[in-house]
Short mmCIF file of C-alpha atoms in Angstrom, two decimals:
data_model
loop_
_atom_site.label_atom_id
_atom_site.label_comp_id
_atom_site.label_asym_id
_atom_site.label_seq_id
_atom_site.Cartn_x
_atom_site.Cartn_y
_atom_site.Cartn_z
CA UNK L 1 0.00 0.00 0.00
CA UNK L 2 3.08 2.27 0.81
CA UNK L 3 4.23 2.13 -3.07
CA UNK L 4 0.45 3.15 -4.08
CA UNK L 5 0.87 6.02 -2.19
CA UNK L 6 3.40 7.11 -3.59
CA UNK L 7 2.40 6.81 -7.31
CA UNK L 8 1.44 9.96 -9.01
CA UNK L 9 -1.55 11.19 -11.44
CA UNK L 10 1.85 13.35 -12.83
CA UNK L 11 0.38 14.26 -16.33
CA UNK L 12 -3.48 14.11 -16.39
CA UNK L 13 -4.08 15.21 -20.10
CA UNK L 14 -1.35 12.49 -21.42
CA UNK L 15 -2.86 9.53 -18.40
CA UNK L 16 -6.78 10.30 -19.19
CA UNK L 17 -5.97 10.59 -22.73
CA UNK L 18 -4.50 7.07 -22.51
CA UNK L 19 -7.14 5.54 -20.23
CA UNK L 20 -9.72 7.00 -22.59
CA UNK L 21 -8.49 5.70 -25.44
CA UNK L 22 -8.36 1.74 -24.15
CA UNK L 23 -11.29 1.98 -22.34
CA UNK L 24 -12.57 2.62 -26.00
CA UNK L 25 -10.52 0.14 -27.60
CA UNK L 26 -11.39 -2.43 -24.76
CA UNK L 27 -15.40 -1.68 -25.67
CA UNK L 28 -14.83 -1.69 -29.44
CA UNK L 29 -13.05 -5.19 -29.45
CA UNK L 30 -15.71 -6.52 -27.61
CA UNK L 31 -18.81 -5.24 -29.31
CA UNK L 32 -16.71 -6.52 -33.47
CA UNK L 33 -16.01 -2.98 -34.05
CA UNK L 34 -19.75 -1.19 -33.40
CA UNK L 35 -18.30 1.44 -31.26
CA UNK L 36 -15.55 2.87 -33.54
CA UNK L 37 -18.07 2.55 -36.61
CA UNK L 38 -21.09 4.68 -34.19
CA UNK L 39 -18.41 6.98 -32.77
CA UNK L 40 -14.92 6.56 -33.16
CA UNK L 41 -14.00 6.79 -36.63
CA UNK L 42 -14.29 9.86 -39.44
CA UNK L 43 -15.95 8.47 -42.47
CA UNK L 44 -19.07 10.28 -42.82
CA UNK L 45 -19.26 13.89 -44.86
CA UNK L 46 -22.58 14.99 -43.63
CA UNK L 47 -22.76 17.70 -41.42
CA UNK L 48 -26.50 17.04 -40.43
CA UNK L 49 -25.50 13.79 -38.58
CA UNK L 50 -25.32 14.83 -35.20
CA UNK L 51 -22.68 12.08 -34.59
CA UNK L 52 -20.44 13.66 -37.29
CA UNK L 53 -19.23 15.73 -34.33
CA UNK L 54 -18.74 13.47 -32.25
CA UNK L 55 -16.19 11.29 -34.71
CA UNK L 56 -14.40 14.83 -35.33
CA UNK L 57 -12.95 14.43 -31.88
CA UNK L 58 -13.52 11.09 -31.31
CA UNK L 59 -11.62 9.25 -33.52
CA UNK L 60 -8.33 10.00 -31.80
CA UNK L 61 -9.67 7.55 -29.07
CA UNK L 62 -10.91 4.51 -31.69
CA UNK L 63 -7.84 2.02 -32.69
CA UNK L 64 -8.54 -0.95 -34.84
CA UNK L 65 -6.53 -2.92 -32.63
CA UNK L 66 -4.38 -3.44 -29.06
CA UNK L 67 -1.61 -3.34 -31.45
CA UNK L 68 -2.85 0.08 -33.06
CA UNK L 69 -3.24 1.29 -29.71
CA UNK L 70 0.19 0.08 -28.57
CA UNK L 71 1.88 1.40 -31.38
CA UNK L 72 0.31 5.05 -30.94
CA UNK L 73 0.44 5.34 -27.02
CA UNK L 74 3.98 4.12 -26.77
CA UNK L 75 4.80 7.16 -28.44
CA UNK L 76 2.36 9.41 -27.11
CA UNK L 77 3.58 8.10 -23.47
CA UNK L 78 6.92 8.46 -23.73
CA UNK L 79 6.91 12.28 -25.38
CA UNK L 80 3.88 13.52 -23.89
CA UNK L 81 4.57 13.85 -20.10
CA UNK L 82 7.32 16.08 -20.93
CA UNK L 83 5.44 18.33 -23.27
CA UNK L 84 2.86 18.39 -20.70
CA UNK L 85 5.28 19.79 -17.98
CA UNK L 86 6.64 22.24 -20.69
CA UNK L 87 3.38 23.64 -21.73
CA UNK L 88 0.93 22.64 -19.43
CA UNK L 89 -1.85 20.47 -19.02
CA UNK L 90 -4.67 22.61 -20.29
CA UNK L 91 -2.43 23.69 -23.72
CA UNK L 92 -2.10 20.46 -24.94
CA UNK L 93 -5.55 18.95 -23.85
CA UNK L 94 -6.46 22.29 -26.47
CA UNK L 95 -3.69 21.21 -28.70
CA UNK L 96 -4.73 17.66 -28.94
CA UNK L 97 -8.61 18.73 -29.28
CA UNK L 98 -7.50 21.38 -32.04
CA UNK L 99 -5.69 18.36 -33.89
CA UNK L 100 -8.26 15.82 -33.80
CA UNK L 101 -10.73 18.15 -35.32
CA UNK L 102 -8.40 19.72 -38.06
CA UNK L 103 -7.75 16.19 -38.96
CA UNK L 104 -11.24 14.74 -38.80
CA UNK L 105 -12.15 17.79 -41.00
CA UNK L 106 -9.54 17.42 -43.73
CA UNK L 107 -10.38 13.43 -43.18
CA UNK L 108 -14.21 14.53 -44.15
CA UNK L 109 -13.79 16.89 -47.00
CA UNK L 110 -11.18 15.27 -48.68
CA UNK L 111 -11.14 11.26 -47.76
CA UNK L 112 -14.48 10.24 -47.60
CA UNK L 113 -13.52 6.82 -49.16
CA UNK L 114 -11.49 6.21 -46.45
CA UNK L 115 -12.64 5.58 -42.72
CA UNK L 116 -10.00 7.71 -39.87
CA UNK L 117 -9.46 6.14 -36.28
CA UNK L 118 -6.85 6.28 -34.25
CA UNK L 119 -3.83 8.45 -31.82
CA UNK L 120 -1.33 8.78 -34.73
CA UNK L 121 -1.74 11.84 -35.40
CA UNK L 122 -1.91 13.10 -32.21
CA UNK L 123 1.47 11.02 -31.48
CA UNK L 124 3.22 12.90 -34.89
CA UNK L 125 1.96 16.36 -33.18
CA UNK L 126 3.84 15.37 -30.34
CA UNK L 127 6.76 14.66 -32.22
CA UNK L 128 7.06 17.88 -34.32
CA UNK L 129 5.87 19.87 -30.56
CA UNK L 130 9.10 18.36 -28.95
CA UNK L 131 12.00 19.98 -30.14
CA UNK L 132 10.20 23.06 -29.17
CA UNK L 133 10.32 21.84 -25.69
CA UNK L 134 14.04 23.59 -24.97
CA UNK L 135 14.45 25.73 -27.43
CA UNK L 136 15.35 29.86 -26.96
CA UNK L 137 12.52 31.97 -27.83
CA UNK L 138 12.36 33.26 -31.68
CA UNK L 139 14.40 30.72 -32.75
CA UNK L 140 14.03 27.72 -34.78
CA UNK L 141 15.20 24.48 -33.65
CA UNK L 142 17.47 22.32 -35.99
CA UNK L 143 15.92 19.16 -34.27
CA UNK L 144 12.55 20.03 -35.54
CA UNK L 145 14.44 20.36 -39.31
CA UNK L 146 16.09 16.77 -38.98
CA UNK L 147 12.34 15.35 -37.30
CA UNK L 148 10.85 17.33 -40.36
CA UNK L 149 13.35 15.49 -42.67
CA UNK L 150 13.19 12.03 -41.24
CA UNK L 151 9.12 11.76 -40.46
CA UNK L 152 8.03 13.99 -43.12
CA UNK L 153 10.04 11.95 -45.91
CA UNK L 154 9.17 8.90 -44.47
CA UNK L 155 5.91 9.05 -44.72
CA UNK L 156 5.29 10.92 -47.96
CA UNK L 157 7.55 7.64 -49.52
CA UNK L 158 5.18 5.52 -48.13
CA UNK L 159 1.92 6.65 -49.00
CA UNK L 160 3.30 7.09 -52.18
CA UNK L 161 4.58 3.66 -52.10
CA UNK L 162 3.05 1.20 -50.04
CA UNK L 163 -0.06 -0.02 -49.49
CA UNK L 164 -0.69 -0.10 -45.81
CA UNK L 165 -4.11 0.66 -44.73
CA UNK L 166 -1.91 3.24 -42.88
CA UNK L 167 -3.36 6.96 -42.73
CA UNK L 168 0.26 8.94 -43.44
CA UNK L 169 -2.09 11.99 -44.77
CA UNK L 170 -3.15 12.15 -40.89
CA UNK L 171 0.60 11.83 -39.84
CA UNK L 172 1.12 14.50 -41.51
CA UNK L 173 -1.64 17.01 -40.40
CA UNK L 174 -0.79 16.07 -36.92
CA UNK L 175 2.82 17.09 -37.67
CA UNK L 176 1.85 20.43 -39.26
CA UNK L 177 -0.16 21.23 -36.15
CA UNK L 178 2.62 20.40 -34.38
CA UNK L 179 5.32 22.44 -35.48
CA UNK L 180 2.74 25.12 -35.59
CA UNK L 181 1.75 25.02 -32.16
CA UNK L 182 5.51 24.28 -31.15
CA UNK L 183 6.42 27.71 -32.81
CA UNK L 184 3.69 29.54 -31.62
CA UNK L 185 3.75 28.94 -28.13
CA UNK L 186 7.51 29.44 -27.83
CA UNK L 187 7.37 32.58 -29.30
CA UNK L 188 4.87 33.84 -26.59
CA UNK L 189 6.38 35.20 -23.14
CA UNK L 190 4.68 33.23 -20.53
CA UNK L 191 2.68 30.44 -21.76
CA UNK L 192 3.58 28.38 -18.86
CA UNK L 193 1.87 30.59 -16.39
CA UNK L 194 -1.03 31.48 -18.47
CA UNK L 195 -1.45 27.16 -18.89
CA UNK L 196 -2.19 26.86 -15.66
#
């Protein structure tokens, strides 16, 4: 009971994110898919749907598998507690709401023959946010040039290339928004104080 005690709730947008995100994938498995089709997954261009909202954000938290979800919250796990520290809880709970709908939007417009679930994205924001996480204000890190160059080419070879049933377009976005965000917030004075 002493070592319970002493664990900590230390990132709570990164932890609930995660919980979130296999309680879903725990559900979905168990009811053949149903819940990612309902809610967890971008596939649907109609506006009038009142669920279409709901996948916009949702489909961060739908994975077709334990090994999709692995492969996403590994990632997500291991950058995201020290992002959170750096920019605060409440920043990148906005920043990972602000990328799930981008994506789910560009997903809806411009994809519709192809059906969007899954953290990736989220996980390649977190990526191109890092090397923003120590770097002097105004200035442009060479790590996020080299991520840029190694993730970025990656993935465009692949979806031109392979045939993976993987979403690189939404690796991508989440990148973008990324290195957006990244630049953004290190440019401003005190974002630290003003995420809290």
């Amino acid at each position: 009971m002493k070592i319970l005690k002493k664990i900590s709730y230390n990132t709570p947008t990164i932890l609930t994110f995660t919980i979130a995100a296999f309680i879903v994938t725990t559900f979905s498995h168990f009811t053949n898919g149903f819940l990612d089709k309902t809610f967890f997954s971008v596939y649907d261009a109609s506006f009038l749907n009142p669920l279409t909202y709901v996948r916009l954000f949702g489909h961060v938290l739908g994975h077709a598998s334990f090994e999709h979800f692995i492969g996403n919250f590994l990632i997500i796990l291991l950058v995201g507690p020290m992002l959170e520290e750096k920019f605060g809880s409440k920043n990148l709970a906005y920043m990972i709401l602000l990328t799930a709908g981008v994506t789910g939007i560009i997903y809806m417009l411009f994809f519709q023959d192809v059906a969007l679930m899954g953290a990736s994205g989220i996980a390649f924001m977190l990526i191109l946010l890092s090397p923003f996480a120590n770097v002097e204000r105004g200035k442009i890190p060479l790590t996020l040039i080299v991520v840029v160059i190694l993730y970025f080419g990656r993935e465009i070879y692949s979806g031109m290339f392979d045939s993976d049933n993987i979403a690189q377009s939404a690796h991508l976005i989440g990148g973008i928004c990324g290195a957006v965000f990244g630049y953004f917030l290190s440019n401003r004075a005190n974002y630290r104080s003003a995420a809290k």
